[in-house]
CSV table of C-alpha atoms (C1' of nucleotides) in Angstrom, one decimal:
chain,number,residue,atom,x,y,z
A,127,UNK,CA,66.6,113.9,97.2
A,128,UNK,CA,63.8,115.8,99.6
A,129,UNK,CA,61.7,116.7,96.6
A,130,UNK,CA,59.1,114.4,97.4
A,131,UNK,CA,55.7,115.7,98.5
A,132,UNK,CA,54.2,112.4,99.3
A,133,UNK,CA,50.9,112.6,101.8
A,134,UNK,CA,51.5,109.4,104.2
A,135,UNK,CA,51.0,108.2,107.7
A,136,UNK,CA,53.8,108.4,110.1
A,137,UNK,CA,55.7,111.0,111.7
A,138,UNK,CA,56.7,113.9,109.0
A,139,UNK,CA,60.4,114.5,108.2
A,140,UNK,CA,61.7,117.2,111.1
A,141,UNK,CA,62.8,120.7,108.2
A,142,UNK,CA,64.9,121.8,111.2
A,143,UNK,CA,67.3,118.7,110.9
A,144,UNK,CA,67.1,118.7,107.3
A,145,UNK,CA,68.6,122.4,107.4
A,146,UNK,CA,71.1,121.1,110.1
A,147,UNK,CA,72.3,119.0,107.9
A,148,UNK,CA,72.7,120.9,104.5
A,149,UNK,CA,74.7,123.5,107.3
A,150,UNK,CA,77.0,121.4,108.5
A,151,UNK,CA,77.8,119.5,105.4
A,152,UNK,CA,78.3,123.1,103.7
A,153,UNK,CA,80.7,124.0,106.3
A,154,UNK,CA,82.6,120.8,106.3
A,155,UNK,CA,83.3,120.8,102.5
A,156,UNK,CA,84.2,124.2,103.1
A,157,UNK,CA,86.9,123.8,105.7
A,158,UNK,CA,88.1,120.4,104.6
A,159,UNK,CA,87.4,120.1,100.9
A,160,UNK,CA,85.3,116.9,98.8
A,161,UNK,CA,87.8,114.4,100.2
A,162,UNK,CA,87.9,115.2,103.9
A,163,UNK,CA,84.0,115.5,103.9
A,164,UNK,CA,82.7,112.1,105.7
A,165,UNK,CA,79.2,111.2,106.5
A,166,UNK,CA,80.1,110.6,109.9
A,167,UNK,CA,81.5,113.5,110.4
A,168,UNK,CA,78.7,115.6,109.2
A,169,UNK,CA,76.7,113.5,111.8
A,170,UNK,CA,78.6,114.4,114.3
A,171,UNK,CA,78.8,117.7,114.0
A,172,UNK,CA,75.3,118.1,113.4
A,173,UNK,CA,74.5,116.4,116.3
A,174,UNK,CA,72.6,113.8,114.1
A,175,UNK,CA,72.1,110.3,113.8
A,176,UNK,CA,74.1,108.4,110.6
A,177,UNK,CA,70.9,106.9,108.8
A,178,UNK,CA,68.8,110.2,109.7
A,179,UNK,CA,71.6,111.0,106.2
A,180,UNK,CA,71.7,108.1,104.6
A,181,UNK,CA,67.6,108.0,104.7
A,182,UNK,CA,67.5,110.8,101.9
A,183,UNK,CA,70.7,111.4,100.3
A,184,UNK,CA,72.4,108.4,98.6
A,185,UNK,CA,76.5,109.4,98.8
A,186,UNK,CA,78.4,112.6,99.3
A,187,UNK,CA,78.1,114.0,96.0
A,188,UNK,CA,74.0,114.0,96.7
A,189,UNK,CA,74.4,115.5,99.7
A,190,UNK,CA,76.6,118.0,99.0
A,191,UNK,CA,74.5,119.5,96.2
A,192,UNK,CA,71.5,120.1,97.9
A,193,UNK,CA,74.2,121.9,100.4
A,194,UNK,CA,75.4,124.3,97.8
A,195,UNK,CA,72.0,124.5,96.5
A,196,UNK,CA,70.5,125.8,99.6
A,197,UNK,CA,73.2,128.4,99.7
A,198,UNK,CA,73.0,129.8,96.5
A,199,UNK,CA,69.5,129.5,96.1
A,200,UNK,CA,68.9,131.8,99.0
A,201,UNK,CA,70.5,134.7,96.8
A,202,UNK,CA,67.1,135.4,95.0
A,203,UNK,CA,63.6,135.5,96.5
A,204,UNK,CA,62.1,132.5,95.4
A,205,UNK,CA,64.6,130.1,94.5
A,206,UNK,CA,66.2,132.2,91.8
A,207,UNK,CA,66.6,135.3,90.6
A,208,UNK,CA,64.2,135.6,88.0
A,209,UNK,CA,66.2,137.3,85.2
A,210,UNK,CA,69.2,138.9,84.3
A,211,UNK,CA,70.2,142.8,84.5
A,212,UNK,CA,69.1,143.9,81.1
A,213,UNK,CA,69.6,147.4,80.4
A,214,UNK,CA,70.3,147.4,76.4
A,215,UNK,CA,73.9,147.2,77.0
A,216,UNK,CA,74.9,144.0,76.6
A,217,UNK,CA,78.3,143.9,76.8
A,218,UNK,CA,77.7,146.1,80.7
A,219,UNK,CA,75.0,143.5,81.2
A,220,UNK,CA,76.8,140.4,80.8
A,221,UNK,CA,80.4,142.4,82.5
A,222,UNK,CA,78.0,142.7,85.9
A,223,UNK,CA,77.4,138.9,86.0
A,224,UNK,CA,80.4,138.2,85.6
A,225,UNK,CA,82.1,139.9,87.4
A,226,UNK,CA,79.8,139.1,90.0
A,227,UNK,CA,80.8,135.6,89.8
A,228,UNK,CA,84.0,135.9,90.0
A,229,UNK,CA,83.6,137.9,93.3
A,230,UNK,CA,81.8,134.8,94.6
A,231,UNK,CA,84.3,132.9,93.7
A,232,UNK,CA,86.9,134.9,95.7
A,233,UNK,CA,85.1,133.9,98.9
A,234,UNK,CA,87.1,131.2,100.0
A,235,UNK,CA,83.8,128.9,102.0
A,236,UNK,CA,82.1,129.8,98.6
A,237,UNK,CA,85.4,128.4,96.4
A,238,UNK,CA,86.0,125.0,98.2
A,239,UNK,CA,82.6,123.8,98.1
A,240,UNK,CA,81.8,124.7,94.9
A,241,UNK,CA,85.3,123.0,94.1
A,242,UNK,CA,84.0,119.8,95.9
A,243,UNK,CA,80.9,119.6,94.1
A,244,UNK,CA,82.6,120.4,90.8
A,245,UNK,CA,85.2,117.4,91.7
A,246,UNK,CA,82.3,115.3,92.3
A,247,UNK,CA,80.5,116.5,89.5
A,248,UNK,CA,83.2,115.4,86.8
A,249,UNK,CA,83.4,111.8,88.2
A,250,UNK,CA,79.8,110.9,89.0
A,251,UNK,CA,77.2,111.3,85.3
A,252,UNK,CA,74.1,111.0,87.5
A,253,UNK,CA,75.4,113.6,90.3
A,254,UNK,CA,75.8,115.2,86.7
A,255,UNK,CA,72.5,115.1,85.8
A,256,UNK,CA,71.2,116.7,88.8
A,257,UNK,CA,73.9,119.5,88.8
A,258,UNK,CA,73.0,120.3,85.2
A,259,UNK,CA,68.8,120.1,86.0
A,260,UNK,CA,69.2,121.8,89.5
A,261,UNK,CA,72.2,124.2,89.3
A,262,UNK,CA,73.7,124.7,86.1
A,263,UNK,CA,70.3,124.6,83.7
A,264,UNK,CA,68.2,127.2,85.0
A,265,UNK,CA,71.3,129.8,85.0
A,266,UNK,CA,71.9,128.7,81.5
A,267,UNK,CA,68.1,129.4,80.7
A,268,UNK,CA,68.4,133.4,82.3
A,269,UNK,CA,71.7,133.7,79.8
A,270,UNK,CA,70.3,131.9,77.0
A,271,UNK,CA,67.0,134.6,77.6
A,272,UNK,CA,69.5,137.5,77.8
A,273,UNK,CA,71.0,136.9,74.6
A,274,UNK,CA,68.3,135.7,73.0
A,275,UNK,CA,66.4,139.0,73.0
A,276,UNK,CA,70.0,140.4,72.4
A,277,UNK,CA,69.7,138.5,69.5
A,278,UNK,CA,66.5,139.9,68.8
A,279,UNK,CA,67.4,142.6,68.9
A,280,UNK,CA,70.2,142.6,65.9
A,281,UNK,CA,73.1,143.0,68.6
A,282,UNK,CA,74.1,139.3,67.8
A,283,UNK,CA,74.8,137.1,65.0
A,284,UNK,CA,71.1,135.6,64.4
A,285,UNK,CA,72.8,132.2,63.2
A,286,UNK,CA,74.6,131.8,65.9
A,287,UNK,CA,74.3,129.1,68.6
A,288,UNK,CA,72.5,130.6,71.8
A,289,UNK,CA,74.0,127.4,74.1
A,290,UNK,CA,77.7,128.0,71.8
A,291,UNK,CA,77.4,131.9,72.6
A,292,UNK,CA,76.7,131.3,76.6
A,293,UNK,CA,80.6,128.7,76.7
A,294,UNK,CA,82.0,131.3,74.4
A,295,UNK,CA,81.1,134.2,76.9
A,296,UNK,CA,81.2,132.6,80.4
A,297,UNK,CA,83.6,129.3,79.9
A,298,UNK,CA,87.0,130.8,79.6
A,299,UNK,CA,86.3,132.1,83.3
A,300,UNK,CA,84.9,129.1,84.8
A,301,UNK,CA,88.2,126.8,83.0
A,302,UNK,CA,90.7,129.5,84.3
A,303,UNK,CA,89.0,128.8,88.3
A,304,UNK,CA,88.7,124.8,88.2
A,305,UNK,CA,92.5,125.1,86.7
A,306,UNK,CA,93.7,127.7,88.9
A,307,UNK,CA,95.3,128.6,85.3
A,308,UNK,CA,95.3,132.4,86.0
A,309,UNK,CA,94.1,135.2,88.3
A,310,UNK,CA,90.5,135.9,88.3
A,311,UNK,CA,89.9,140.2,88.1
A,312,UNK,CA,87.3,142.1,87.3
A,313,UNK,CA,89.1,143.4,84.5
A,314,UNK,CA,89.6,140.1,83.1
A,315,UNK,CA,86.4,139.0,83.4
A,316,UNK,CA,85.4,142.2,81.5
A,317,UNK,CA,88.2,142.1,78.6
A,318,UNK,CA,86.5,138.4,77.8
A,319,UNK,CA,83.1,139.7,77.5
A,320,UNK,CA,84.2,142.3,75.4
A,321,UNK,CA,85.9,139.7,73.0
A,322,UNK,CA,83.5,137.0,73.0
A,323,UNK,CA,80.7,139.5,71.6
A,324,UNK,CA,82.7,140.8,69.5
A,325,UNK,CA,82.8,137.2,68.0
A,326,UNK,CA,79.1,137.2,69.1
A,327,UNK,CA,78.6,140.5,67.0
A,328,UNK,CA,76.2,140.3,63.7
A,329,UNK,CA,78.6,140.5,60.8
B,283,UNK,CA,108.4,112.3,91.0
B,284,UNK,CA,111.2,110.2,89.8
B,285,UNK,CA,112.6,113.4,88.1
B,286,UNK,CA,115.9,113.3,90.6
B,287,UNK,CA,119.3,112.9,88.8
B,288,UNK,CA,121.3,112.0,92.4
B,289,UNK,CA,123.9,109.7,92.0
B,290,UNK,CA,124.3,107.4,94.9
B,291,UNK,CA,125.0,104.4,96.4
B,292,UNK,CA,122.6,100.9,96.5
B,293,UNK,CA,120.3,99.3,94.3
B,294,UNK,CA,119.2,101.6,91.1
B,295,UNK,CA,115.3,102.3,90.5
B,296,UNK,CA,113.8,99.6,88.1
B,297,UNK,CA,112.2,101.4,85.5
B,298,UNK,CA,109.7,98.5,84.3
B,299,UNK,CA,108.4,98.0,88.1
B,300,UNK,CA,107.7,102.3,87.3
B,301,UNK,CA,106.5,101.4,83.8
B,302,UNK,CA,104.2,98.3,85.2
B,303,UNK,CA,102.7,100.8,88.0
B,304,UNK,CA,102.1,103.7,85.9
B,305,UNK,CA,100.4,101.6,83.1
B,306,UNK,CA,98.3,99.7,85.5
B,307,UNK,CA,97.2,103.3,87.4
B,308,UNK,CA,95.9,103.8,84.2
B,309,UNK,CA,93.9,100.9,83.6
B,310,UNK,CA,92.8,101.5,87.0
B,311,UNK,CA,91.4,104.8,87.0
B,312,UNK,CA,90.2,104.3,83.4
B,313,UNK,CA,88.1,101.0,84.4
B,314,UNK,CA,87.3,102.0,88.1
B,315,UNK,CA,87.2,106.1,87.7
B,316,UNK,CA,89.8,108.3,90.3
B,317,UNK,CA,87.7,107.1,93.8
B,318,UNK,CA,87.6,103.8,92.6
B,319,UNK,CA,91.0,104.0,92.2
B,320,UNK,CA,92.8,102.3,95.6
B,321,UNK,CA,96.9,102.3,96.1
B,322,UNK,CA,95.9,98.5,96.8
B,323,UNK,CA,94.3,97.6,93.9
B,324,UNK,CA,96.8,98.9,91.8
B,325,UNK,CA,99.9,96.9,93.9
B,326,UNK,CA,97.9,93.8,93.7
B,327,UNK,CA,97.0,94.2,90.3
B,328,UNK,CA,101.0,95.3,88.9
B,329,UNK,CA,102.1,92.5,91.2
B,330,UNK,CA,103.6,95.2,93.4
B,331,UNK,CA,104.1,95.8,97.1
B,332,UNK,CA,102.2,98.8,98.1
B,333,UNK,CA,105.5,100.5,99.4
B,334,UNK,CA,107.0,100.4,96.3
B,335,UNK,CA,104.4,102.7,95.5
B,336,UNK,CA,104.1,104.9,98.7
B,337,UNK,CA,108.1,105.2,98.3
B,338,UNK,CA,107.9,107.2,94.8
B,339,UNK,CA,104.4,108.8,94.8
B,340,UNK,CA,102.9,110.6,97.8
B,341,UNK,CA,99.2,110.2,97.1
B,342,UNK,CA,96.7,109.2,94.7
B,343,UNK,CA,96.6,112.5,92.5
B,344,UNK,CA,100.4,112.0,91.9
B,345,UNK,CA,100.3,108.8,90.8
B,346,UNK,CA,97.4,109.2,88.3
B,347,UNK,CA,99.1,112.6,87.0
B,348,UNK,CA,102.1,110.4,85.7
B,349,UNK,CA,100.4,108.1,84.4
B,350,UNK,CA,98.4,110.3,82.3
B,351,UNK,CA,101.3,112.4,81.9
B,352,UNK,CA,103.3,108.9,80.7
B,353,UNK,CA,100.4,108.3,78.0
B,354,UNK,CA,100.0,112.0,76.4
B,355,UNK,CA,103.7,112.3,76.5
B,356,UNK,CA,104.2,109.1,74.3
B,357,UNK,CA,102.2,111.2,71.4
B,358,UNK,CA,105.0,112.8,70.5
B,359,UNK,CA,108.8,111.4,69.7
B,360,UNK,CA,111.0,113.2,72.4
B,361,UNK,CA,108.1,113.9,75.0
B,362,UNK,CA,105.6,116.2,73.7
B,363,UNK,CA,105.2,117.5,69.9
B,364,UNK,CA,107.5,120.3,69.7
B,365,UNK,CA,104.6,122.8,67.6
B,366,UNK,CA,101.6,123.1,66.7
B,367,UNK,CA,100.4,123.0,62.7
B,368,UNK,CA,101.5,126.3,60.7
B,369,UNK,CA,99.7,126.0,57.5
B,370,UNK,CA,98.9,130.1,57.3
B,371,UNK,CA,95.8,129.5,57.9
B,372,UNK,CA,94.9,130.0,61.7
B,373,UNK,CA,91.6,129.4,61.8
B,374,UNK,CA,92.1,125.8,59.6
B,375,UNK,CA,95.2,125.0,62.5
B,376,UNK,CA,93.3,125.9,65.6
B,377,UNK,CA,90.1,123.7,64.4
B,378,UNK,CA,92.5,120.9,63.3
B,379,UNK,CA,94.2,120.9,67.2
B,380,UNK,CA,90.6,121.4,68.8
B,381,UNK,CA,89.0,118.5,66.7
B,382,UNK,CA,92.2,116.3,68.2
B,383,UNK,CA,90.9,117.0,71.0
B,384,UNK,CA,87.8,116.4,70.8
B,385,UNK,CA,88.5,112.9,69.2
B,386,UNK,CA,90.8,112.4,72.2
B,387,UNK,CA,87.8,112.6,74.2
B,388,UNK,CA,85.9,110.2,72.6
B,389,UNK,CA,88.2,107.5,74.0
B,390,UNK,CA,86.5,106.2,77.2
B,391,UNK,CA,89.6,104.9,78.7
B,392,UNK,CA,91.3,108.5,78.2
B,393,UNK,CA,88.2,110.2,79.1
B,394,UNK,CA,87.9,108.6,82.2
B,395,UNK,CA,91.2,108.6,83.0
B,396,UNK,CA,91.6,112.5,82.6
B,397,UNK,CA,88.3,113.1,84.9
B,398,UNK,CA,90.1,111.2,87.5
B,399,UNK,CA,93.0,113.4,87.2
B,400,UNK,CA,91.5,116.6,86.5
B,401,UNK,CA,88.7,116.1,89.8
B,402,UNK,CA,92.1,115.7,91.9
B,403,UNK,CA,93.0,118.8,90.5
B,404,UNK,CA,90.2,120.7,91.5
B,405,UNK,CA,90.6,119.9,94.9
B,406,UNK,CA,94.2,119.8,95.4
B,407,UNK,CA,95.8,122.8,94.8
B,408,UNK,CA,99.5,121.5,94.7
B,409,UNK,CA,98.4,118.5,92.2
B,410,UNK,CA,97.0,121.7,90.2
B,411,UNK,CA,100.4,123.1,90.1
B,412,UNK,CA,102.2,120.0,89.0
B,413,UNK,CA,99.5,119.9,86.4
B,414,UNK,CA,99.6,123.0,85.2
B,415,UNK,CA,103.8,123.1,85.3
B,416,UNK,CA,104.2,119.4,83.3
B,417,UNK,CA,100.8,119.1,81.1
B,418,UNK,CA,98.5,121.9,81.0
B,419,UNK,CA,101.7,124.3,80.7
B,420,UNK,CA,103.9,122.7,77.7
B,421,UNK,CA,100.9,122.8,75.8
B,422,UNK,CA,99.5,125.9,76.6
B,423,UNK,CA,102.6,127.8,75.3
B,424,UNK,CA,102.6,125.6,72.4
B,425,UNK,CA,99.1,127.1,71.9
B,426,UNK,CA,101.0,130.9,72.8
B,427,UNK,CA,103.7,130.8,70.1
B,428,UNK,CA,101.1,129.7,67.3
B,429,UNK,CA,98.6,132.8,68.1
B,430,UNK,CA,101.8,134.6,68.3
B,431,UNK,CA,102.9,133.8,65.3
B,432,UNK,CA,99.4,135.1,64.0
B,433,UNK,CA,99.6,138.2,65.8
B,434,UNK,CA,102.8,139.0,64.4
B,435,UNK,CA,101.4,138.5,60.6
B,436,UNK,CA,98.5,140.9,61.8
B,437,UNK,CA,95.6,138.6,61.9
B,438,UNK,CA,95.0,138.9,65.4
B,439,UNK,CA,94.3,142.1,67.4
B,440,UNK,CA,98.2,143.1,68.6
B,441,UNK,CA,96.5,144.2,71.8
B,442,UNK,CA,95.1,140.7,73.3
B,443,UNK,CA,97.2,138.8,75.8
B,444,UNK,CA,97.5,135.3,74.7
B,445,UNK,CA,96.6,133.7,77.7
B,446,UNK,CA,92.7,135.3,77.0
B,447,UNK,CA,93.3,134.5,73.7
B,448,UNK,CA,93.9,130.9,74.7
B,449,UNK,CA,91.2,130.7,77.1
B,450,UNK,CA,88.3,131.9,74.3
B,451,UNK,CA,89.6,129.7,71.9
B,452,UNK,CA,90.1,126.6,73.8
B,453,UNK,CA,88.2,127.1,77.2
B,454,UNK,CA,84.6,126.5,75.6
B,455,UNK,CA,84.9,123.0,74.4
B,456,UNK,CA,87.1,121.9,77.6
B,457,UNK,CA,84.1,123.1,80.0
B,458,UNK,CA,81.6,121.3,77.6
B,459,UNK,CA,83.5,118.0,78.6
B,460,UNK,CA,83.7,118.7,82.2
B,461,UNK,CA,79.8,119.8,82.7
B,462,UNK,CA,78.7,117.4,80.1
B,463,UNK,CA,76.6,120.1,78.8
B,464,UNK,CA,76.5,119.2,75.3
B,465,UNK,CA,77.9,116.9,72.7
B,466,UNK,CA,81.1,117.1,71.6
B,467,UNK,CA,81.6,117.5,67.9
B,468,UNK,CA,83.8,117.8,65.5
B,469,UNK,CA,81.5,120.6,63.9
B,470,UNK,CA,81.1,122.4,67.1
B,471,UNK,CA,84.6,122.4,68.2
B,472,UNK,CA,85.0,124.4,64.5
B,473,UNK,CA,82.4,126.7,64.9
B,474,UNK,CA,84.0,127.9,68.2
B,475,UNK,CA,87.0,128.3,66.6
B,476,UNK,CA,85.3,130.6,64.2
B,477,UNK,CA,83.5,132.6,66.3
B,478,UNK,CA,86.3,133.0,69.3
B,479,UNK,CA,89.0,134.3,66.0
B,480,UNK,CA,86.4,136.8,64.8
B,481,UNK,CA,86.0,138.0,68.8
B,482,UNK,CA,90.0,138.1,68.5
B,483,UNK,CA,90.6,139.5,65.0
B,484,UNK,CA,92.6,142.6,64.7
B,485,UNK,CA,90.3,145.6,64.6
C,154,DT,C1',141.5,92.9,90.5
C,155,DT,C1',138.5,91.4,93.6
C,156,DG,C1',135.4,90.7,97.1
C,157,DA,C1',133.2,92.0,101.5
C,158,DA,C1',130.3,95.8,103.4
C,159,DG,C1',126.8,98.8,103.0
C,160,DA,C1',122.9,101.3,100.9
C,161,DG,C1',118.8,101.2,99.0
C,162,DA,C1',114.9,98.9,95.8
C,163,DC,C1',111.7,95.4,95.9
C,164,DG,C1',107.6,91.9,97.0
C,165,DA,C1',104.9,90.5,100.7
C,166,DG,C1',102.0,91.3,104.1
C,167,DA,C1',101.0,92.3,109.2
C,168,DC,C1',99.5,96.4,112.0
C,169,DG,C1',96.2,99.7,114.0
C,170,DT,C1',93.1,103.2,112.4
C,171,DT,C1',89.4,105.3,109.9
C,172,DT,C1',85.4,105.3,107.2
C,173,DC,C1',82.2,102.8,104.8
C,174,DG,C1',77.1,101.6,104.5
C,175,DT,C1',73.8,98.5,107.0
C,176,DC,C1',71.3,97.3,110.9
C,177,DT,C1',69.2,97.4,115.6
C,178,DT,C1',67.2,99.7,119.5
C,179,DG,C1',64.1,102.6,122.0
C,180,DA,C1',61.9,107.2,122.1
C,181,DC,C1',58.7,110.0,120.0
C,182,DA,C1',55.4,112.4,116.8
C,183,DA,C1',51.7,112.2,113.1
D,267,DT,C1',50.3,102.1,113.4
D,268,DT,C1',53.7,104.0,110.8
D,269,DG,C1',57.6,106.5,109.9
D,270,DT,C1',61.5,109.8,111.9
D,271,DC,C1',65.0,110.5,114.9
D,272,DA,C1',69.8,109.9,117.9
D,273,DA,C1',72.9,106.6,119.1
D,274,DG,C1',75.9,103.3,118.1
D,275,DA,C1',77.4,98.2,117.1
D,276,DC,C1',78.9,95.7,113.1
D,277,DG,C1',81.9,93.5,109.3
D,278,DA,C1',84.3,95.0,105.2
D,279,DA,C1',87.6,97.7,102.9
D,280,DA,C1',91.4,101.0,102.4
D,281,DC,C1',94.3,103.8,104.6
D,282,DG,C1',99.5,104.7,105.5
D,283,DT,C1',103.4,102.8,108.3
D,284,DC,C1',106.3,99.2,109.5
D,285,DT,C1',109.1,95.1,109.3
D,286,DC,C1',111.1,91.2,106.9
D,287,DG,C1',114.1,88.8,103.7
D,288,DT,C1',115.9,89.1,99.1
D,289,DC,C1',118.0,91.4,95.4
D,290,DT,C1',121.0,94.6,93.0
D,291,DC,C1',124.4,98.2,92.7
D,292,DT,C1',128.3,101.2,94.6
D,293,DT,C1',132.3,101.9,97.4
D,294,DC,C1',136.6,100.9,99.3
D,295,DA,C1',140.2,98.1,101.3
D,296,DA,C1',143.1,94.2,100.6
DNA sequence: TTGAAGAGACGAGACGTTTCGTCTTGACAA
DNA sequence: TTGTCAAGACGAAACGTCTCGTCTCTTCAA
């Protein structure tokens, strides 16, 4: 999955096509959802040769994961941002992220890939795997480190679950998008931080 | 969606050649996961010609929504069960419905049949409102009238809509399933029980 | 009361189209 | 010399539409 950084003889892989590629496929997903995304159409559009993307992604679900990667992983500097806001409020802390999410969410390129991947996602345990490892995991580990020092701190429950207290705060949000159960508001988003930690709270 | 009542003239609707094609869709999707999952595979396999299907069910996600609709439904006597357990004690009901659940998902065939369903859902956002309308709705306001039932005998902060309230308590374990972030246990699904009440608890 | 006429369900499968994933070719860069 | 690239041919599979002949069921006139 382009993660390789073998040394060999030959000509080296071409970055330019590989960013093409992750485009195009982005866009595609975007305007015509999991199901209408077709290798040959990516190649098409990308003005790119069919093998040049089976070469080094194996299916659709592959390919578009790196796609969303790329995207997302250009919000921070590096890869990621590094940490989350902490400013000794918590409950503000965890309100800002959020809420932040659910602003990406209202950006409707944003929504439908993320919905294809996430379609993908729940069929496919291997794409699963490499969600979790890739996507999922290291913005678990900034929320787990957020509460933890919470936790330290004597703002939380010290028995409780760090991985139980991240679905408790940011699940209820996350269901209510992949169902299209409710709207998604700030204010919501807010209301359920505030109840989750108070669930959270030390007793 | 075979729901019409029309009275007319010709041949009637067979309701085993429906029976035979929504069990099969089932076995399908269950064995072969939703892409796997091909209009004629499941005519061959009922013994079936495909138009029989195409004449009743538009696409793919319809199909495999009544046939996971036909096997939940069949839980309870007259469709679904008309409420959930009163006992008194909230917390004891909520963690009683929640380890159902959770048991639910320890069948592979369901398991695999409701990923099927619920990745066509993600995607297709009129599926997602016949989903939400005939499965995830019935049950969700089975959910309502029980923490209603609470808030009216003061256990549960009389400020809280419902529909958070739902989402805390039930959202968390639900996600857990679809990311495949964790295991699913009995024990756990309690503990968020606990946790999401005492988030919800009247002040 | 009856029985022909019509409407629609059904199994079977042919049809043109689209996409699949593999493979081949020739140009080109390390 | 080795591996990447664009282009596209290839057979297999599934798509969704359609036509066919058979079968039930309703309607209505005799």
């Amino acid at each position: 999955m382009a993660t390789e950084t073998q040394r060999s003889t030959g000509r080296r892989r071409n970055p330019a096509t590989r960013a093409t590629i992750l485009a195009t496929a982005f866009a595609v997903v975007a305007e015509l959802g999991y199901a209408g995304l077709t290798i040959e159409k990516v190649a098409a559009r990308a003005g790119v040769g069919k093998q040049t993307i089976y070469r080094w992604w194996p299916n659709k679900g592959a390919l578009v994961l790196d796609a969303v990667l790329e995207r997302t992983a250009g919000a921070g500097p590096d890869g990621a941002p590094a940490e989350l806001p902490d400013t000794g409020d918590l409950e503000a802390d965890l309100s800002a992220v959020l809420v932040a999410t659910v602003e990406e969410f209202a950006d409707p390129d944003f929504d439908r890939a993320l919905r294809g991947l996430t379609a993908a996602v729940i069929e496919d345990a291997e794409l699963a795997l490499a969600y979790r490892e890739r996507l999922d995991g290291p913005m678990r580990e900034l929320k787990k480190r957020r509460l933890r020092r919470a936790q330290e701190a004597g703002q939380l429950d010290p028995d409780v679950d760090l991985d139980l207290a991240v679905d408790l705060v940011f699940a209820p949000i996350a269901q209510r998008w992949t169902e299209r159960s409710g709207d998604l508001t700030p204010d919501g988003a807010r209301t359920v931080v505030r109840h989750a930690l108070r669930g959270l709270a030390a007793p």
